[in-house]
Coordinates of C-alpha atoms and ligand atoms in Angstrom, one line a residue:
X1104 CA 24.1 36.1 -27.5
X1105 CA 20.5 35.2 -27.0
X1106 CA 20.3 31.4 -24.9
X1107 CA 16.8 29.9 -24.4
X1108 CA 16.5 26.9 -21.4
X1109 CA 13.4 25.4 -21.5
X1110 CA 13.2 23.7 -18.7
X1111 CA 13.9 24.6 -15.1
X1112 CA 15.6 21.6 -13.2
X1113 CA 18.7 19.4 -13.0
X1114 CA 19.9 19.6 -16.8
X1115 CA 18.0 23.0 -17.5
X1116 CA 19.5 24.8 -14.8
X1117 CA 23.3 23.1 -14.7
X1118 CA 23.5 24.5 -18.3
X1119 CA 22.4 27.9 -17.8
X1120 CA 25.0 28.1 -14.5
X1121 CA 27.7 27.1 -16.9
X1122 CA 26.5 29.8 -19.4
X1123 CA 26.5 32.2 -16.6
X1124 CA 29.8 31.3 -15.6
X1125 CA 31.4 31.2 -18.5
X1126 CA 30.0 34.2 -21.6
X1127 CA 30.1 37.5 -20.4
X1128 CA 26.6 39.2 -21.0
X1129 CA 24.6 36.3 -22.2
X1130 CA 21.1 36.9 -22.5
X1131 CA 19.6 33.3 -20.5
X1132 CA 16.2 33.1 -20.8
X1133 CA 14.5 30.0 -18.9
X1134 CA 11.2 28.6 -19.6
X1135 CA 9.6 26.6 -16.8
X1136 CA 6.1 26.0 -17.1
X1137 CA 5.6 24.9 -13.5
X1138 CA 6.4 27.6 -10.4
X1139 CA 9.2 25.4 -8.8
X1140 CA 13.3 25.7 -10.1
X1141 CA 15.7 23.3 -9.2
X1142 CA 14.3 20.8 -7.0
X1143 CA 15.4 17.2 -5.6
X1144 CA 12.5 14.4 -7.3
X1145 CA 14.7 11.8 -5.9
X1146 CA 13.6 12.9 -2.5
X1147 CA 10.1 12.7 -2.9
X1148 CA 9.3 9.8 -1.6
X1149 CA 10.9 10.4 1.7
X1150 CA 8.9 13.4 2.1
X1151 CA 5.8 10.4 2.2
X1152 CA 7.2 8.7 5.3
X1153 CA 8.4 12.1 7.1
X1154 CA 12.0 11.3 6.8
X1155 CA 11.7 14.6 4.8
X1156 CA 9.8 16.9 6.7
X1157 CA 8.7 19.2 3.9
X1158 CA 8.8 18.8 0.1
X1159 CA 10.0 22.5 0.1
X1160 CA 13.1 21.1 1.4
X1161 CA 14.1 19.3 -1.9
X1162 CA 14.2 22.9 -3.6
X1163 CA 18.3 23.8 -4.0
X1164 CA 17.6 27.0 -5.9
X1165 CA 14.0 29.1 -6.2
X1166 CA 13.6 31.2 -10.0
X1167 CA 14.1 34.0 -7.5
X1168 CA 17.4 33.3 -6.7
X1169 CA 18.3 32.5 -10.3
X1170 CA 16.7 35.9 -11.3
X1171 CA 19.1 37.8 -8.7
X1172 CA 22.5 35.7 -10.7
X1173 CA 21.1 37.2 -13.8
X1174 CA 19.0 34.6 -15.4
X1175 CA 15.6 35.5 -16.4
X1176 CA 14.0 32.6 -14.6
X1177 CA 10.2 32.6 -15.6
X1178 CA 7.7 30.6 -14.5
X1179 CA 4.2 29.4 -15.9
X1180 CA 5.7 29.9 -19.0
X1181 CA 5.1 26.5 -21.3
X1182 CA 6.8 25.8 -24.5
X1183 CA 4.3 25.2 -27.5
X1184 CA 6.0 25.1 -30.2
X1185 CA 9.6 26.3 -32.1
X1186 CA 10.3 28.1 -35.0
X1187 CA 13.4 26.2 -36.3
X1188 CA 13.9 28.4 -38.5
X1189 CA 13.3 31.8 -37.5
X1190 CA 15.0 30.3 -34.1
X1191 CA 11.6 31.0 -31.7
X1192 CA 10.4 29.7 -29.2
X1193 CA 6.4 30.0 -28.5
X1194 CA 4.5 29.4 -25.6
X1195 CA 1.5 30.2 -23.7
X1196 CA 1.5 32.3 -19.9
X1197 CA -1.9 31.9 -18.2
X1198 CA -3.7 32.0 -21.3
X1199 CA -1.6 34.6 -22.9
X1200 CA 0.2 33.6 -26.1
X1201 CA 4.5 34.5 -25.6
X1202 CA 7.3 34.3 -28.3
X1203 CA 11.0 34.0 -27.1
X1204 CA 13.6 34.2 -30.0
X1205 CA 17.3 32.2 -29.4
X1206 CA 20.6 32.0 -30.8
X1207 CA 21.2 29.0 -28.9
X1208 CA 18.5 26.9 -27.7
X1209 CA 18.4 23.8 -25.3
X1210 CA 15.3 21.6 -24.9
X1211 CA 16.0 19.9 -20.7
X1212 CA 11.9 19.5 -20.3
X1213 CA 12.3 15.4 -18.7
X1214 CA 10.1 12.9 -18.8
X1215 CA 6.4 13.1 -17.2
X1216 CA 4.6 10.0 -15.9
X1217 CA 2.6 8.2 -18.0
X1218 CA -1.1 6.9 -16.9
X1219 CA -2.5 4.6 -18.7
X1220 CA -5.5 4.5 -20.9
X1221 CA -7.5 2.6 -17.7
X1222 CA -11.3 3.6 -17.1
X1223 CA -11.6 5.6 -14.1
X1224 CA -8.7 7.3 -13.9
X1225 CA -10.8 10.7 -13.2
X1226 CA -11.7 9.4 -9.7
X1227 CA -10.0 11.2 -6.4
X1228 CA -6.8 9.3 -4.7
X1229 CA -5.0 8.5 -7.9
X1230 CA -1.5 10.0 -7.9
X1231 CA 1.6 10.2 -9.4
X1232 CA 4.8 11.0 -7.8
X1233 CA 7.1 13.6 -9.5
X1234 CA 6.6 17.6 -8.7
X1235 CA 6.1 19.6 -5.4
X1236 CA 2.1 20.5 -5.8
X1237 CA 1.6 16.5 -6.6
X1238 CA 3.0 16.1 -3.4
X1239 CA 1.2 18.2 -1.2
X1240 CA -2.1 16.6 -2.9
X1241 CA -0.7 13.5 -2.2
X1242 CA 0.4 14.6 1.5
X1243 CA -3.5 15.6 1.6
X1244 CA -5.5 12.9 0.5
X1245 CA -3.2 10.4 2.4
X1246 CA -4.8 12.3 6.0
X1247 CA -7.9 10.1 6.0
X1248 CA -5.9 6.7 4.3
X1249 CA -5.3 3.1 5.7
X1250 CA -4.7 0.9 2.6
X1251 CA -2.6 2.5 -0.7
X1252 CA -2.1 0.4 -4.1
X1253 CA 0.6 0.5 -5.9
X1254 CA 0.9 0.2 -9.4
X1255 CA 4.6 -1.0 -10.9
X1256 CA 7.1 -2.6 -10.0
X1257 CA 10.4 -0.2 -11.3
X1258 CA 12.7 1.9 -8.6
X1259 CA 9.6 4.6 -8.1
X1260 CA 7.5 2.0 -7.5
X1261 CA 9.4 0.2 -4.8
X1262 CA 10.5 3.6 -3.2
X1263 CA 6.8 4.4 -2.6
X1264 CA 6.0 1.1 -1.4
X1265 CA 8.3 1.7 1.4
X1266 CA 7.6 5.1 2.5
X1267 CA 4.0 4.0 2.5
X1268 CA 5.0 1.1 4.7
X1269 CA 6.6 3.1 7.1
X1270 CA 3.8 5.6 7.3
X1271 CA 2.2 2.3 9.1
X1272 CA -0.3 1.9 6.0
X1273 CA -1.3 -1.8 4.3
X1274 CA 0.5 -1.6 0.9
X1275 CA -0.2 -4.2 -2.0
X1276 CA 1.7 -3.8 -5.5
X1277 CA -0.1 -4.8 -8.5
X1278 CA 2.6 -5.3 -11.1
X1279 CA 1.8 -7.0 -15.1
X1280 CA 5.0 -8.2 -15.2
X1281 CA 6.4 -11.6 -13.2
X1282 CA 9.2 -9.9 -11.4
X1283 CA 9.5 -6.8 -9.2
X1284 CA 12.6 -4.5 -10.6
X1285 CA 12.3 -6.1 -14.5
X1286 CA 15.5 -4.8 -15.4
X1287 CA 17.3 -7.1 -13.0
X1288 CA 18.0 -11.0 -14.1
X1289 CA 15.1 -12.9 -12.2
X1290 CA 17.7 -15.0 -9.9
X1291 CA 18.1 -11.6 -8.2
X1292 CA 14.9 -10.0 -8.3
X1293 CA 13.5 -12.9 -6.4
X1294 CA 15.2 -11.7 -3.5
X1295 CA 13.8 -8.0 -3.9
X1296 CA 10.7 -10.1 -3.9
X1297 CA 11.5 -11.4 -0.4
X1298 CA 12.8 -8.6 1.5
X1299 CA 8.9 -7.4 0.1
X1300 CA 7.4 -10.2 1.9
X1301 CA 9.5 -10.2 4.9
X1302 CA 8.3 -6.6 5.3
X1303 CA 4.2 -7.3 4.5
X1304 CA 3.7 -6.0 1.4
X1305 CA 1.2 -8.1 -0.4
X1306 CA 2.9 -8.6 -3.9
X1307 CA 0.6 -9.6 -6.6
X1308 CA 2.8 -10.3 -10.3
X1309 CA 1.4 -10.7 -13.6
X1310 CA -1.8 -9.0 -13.2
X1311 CA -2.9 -6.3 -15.7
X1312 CA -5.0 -3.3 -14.4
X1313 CA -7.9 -2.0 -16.4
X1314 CA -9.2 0.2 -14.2
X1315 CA -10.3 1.5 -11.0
X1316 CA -14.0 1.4 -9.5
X1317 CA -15.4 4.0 -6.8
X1318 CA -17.8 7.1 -6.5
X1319 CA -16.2 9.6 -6.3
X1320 CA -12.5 8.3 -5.1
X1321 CA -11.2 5.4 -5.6
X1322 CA -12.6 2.2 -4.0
X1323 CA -10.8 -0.6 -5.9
X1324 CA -8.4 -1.7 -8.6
X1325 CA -9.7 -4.2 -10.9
X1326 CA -7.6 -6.2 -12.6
X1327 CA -8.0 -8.7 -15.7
X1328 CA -8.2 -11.2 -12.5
X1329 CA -10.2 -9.4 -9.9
X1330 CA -11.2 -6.7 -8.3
X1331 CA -9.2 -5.6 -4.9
X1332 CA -10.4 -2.9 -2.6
X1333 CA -8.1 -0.1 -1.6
X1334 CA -8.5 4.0 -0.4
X1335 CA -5.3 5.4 -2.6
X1336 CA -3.3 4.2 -5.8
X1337 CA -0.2 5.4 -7.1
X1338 CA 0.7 4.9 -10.1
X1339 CA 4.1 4.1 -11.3
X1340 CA 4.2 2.5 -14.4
X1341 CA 6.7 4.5 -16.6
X1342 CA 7.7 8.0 -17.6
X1343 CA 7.2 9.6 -20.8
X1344 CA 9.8 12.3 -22.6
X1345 CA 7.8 15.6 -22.9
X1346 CA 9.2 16.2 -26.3
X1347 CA 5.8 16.3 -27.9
X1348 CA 6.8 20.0 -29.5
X1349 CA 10.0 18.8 -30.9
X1350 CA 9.1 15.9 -33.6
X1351 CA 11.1 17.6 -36.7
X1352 CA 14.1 16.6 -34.3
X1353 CA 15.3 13.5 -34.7
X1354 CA 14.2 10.8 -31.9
X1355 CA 14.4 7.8 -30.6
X1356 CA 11.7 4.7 -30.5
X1357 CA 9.5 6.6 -27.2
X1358 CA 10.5 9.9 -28.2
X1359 CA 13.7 10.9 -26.5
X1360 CA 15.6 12.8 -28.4
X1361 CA 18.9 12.0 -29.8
X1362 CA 21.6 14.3 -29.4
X1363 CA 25.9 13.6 -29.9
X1364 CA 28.2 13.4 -27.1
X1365 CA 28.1 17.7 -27.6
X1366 CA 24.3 16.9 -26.3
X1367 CA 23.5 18.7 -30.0
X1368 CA 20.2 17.5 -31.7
X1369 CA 20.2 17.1 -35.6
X1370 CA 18.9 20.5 -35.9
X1371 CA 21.9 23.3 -35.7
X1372 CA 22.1 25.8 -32.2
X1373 CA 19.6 23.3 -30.6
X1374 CA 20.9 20.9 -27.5
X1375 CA 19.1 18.9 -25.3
X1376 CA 19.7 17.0 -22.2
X1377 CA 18.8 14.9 -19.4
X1378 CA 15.1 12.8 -19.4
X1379 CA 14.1 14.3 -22.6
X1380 CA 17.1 12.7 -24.6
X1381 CA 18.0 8.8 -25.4
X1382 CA 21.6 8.2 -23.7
X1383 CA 24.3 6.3 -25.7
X1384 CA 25.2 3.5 -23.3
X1385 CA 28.4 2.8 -24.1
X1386 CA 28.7 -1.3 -22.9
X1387 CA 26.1 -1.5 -24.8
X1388 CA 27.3 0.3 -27.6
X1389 CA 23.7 2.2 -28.4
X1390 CA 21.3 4.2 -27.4
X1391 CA 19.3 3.8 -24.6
X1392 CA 16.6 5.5 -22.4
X1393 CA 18.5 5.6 -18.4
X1394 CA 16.6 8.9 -17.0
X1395 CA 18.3 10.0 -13.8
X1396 CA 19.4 12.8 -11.8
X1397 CA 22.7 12.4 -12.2
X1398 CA 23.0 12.1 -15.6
X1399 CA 20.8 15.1 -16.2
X1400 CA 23.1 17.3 -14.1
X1401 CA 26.1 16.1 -15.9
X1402 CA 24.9 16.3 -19.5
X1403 CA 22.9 19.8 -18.4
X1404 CA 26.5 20.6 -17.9
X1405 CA 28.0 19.2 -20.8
X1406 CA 25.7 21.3 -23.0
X1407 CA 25.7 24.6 -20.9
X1408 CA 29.6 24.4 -21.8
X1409 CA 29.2 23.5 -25.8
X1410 CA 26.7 26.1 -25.3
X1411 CA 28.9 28.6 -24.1
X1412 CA 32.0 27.8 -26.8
X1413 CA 33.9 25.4 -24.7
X1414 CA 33.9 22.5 -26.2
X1415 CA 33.1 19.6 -24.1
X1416 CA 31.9 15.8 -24.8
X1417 CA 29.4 13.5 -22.6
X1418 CA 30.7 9.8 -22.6
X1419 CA 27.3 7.9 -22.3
X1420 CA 25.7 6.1 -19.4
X1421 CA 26.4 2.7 -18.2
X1422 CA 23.0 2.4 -17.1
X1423 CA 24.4 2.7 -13.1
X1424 CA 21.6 2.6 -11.0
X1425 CA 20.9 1.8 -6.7
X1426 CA 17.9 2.3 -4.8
X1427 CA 17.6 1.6 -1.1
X1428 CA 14.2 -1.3 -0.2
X1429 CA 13.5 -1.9 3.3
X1430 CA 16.5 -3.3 4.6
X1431 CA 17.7 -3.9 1.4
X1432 CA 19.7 -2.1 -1.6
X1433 CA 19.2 -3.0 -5.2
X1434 CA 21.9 -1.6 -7.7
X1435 CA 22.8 -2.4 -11.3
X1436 CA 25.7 -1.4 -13.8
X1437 CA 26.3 -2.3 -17.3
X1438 CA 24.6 -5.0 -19.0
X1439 CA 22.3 -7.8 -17.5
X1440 CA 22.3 -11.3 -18.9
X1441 CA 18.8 -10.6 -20.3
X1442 CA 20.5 -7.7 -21.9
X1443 CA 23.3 -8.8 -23.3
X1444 CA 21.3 -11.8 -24.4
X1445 CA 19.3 -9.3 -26.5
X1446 CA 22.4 -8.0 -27.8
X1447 CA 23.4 -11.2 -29.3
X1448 CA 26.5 -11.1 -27.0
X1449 CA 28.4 -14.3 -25.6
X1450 CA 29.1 -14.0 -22.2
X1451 CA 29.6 -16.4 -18.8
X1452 CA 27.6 -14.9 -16.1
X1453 CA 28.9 -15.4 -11.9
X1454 CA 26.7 -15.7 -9.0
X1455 CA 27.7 -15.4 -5.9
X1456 CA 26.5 -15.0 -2.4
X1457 CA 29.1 -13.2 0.2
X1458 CA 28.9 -11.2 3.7
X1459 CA 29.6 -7.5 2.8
X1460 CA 31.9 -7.6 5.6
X1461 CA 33.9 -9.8 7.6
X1462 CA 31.6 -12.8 8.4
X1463 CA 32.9 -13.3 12.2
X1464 CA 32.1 -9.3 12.5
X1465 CA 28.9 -8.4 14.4
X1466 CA 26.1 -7.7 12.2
X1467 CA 27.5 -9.7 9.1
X1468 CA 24.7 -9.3 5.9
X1469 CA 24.1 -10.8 2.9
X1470 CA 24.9 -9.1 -0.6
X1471 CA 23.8 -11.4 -3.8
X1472 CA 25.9 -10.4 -6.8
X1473 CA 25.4 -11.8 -10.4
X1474 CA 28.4 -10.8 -13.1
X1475 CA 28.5 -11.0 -16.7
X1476 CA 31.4 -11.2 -18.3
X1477 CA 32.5 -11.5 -22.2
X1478 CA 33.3 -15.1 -22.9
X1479 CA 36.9 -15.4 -24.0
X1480 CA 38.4 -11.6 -23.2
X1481 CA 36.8 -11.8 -19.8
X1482 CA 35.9 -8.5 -20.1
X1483 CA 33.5 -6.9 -17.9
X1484 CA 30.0 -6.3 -18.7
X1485 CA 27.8 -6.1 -16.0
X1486 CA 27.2 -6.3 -12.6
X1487 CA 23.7 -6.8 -10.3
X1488 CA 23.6 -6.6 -6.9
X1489 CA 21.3 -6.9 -3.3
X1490 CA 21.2 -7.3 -0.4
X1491 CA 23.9 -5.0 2.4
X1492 CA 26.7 -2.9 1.0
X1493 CA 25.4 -2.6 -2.3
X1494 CA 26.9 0.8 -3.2
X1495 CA 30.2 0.4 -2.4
X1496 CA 30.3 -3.0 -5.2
X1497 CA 28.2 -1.1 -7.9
X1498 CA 30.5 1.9 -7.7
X1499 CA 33.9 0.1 -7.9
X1500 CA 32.4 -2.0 -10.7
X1501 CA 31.4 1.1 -12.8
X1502 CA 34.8 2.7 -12.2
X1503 CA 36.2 -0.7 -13.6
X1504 CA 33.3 -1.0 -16.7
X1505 CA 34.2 2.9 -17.4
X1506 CA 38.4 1.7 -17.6
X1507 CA 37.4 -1.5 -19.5
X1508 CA 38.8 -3.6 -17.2
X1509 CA 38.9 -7.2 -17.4
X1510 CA 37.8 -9.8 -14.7
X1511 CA 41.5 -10.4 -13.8
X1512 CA 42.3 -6.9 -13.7
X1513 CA 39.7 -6.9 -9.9
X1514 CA 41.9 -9.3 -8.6
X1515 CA 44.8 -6.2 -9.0
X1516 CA 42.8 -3.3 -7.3
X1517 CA 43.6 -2.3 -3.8
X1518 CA 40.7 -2.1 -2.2
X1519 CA 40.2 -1.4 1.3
X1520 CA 39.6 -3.6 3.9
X1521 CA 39.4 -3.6 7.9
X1522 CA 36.5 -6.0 9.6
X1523 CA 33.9 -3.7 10.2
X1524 CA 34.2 -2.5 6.4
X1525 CA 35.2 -5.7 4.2
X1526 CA 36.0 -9.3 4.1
X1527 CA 39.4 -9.4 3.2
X1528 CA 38.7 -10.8 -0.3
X1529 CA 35.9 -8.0 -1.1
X1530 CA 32.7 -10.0 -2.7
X1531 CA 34.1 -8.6 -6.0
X1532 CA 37.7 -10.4 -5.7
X1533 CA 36.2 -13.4 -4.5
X1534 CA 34.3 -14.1 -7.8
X1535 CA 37.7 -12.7 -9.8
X1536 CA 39.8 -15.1 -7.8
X1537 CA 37.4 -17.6 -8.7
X1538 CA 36.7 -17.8 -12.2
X1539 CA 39.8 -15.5 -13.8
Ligands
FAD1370 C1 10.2 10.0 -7.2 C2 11.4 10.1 -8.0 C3 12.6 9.5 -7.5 C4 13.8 9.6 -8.2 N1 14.9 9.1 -7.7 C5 16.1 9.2 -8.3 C6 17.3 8.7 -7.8 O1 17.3 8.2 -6.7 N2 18.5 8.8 -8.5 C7 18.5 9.4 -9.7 O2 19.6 9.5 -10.3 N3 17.3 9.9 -10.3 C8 16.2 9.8 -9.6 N4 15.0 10.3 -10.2 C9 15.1 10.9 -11.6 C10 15.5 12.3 -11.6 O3 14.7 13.1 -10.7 C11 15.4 12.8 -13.0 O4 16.2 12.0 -13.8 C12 15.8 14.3 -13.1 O5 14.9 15.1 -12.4 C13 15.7 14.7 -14.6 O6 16.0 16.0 -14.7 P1 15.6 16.9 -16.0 O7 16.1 18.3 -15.8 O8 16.1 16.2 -17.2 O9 14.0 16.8 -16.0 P2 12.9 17.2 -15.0 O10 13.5 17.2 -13.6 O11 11.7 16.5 -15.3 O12 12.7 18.8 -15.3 C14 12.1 19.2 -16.5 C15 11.4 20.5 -16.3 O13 10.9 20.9 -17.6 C16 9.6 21.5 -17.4 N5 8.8 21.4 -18.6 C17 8.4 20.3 -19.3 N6 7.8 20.6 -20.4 C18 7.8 21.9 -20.5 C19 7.4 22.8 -21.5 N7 6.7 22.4 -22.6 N8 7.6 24.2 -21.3 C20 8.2 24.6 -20.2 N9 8.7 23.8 -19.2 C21 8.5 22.4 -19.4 C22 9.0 20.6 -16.3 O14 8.0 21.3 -15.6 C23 10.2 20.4 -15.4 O15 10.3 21.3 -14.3 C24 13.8 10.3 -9.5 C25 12.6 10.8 -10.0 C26 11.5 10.7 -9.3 C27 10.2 11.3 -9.9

């Protein structure tokens, strides 16, 4: 059996290690048309401040070693176009013209970042963050840099901000929105607004960029309001699903394609998975567009193993998200009230303000949660949390969003508790015990 990957990282390479492991002599083909397998994005920005010490350190698996398991790992190799029919796939290597043919084929080629339409984007000291060789010419140019823009306002964005910040440089953020973190409610993203100020970022909200100005690099980022000086700009203003060969596949409204809980696509032997594919969220009850590492591992695995005969299903997402901010962590789960707002839903939403541990204990933090709940079952939608000891509510919360639970049914987990690790009514039981 002849399997085609294109695609060589998270969701690309799970499924071809589940193919390995489980058909005797398949044929795996993978298609990558970069030079790196298998490598850690979410660690990138680390690698900015030094926390990192080399982006070569993000890489888990090289093609080589994937090559030696059997998989014939190529690189430089870009898809083109497929042959739905004749089942082949076509690509270019340095300038030569290639034709793969596939029994079973799965498209795991992500999302890219998108830059916008802006004049100037040509000039020197405009980056993105996403691959290993953008980050050694970002690691380059940022030698001779004091001040760095930063365009957006999303996880990426704030991620940067921070490693840029602790490289010592002047950071502003230029964001066309009126919030930082835009899928958050506002009542908590004004507080990732002041951990930004607290730390001297110069935040500047509801500005539109139209361009940059300079020479030959960069010099400044004019906005529809003005034009502010700067030596280095990354932009992080969305991603893109690089699906551009694959419109006779059904897709969703930015081009993700849409696959069943197999990850199959509406064409037959083809899957897809992870940033290239809408996810089904299932609070919401639809698709969606959540494109992480983790659910590109998972659903690379999913389809590796429908792939391979076994078959397996994906549930969905529920859009579970955390990212660390200064001294802060942001995190999300479910639905937001803007959300389920959108979704016509009626729901009672609970703030609340707690310690994340024992308030008498040394070192005693803030965490700011806001829950949704559905009005009259009390069923739990949604949770949004900063501030200290994010992770440990956002995880119990999905836990109890993935059982359906209720908001009286918090009040009946066990959940741990000594000083130095919770209050003994966790922020979580607090709000059940209040308003179940
Ligand atoms: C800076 C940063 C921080 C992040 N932090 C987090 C985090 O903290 N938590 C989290 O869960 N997620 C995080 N993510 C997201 C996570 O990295 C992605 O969701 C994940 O990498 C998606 O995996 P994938 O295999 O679907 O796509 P990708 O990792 O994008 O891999 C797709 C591969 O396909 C190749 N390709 C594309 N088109 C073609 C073609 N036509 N022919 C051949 N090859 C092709 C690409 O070169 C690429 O190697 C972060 C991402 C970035 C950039």
């Amino acid at each position: 059996m002849k399997y085609v990957i294109i695609g060589g990282d998270a969701a690309g390479m799970s499924a071809a290690m589940e193919i390995l492991r489980n058909v005797e002599e398949a044929e795996i083909t993978a298609l990558e048309r970069g030079e790196i397998y298998s490598y850690g994005q979410c660690g990138l920005p680390y690698v900015i401040d030094g926390r990192i010490s080399s982006p070569e350190n993000l890489i888990a698996r090289s093609a080589l070693e994937f090559r030696k398991r059997g998989i014939d790992a190529r690189i430089r190799h870009e898809v083109q176009e497929i042959d739905f029919e004749a089942q082949v796939v076509k690509g270019q290597y340095q300038d030569e013209p290639f034709t793969v043919p596939y029994d079973k084929l799965l498209i795991a080629t992500g999302a890219s970042p998108t830059m916008p339409d802006w004049d100037g984007t040509h000039l020197e000291n405009i980056h993105t963050v996403k691959t290993i060789p953008q980050m050694h010419e970002l690691l380059e140019s940022l030698q001779n840099v004091r001040h760095v823009t930063v365009l957006g306002a999303g996880y990426i964005a704030l991620e940067v901000v921070e490693a840029m910040r602790e490289r010592n440089l002047a950071v502003r953020l230029i964001h066309r929105g009126k919030q930082l973190m835009s899928l958050l409610d506002e009542q908590l993203a004004e507080h990732v607004l002041a951990e930004a100020q607290k730390q001297g970022i110069e935040v500047l909200l509801n500005e539109q960029v139209t361009g940059f100005t300079g020479i030959k690099q960069v010099e400044a980022v004019v906005t529809e309001q003005g034009s502010y000086p700067t030596d280095l700009v990354i932009v992080a203003t969305g991603i893109k699903p690089n699906t551009a060969f694959a419109d006779q596949l059904k897709q969703w409204d930015n081009g993700a394609i849409i696959v069943d809980e197999h990850m199959q696509t509406s064409l037959p032997n083809v899957y897809a998975a992870g940033d290239c594919v809408a996810h089904f969220h299932y609070v919401k009850g639809e698709y969606d567009y959540v494109a992480l590492g983790t659910t590109a591992n998972k659903q690379g695995r999913v389809a590796g193993l429908n792939m391979a005969g076994k078959a397996t299903s994906f549930k969905g997402v529920a859009g579970t998200a955390i990212l660390k901010f200064f001294d802060i962590g942001i995190g999300m789960t479910g639905v937001t009230s803007k959300d389920a707002d959108k979704l016509g839903l009626a729901y009672d939403v609970y703030t609340h303000k707690a310690n994340h541990i024992a308030g008498y204990y040394p070192d005693a933090q803030p965490i700011y949660l806001r829950m949704v709940v559905q009005k009259d079952t009390q069923k739990l939608l949604g949770l949004q949390a900063v501030g200290t000891g994010v992770d440990k509510r956002i995880d119990v919360f999905a836990t109890a969003l993935a059982a359906e639970m209720t908001l009286p049914d918090l009040l009946d987990i066990d959940l741990s508790y000594s000083p130095p690790f919770n209050g003994v009514w966790d922020p979580l039981l607090q709000i059940a015990k209040r308003y179940s």
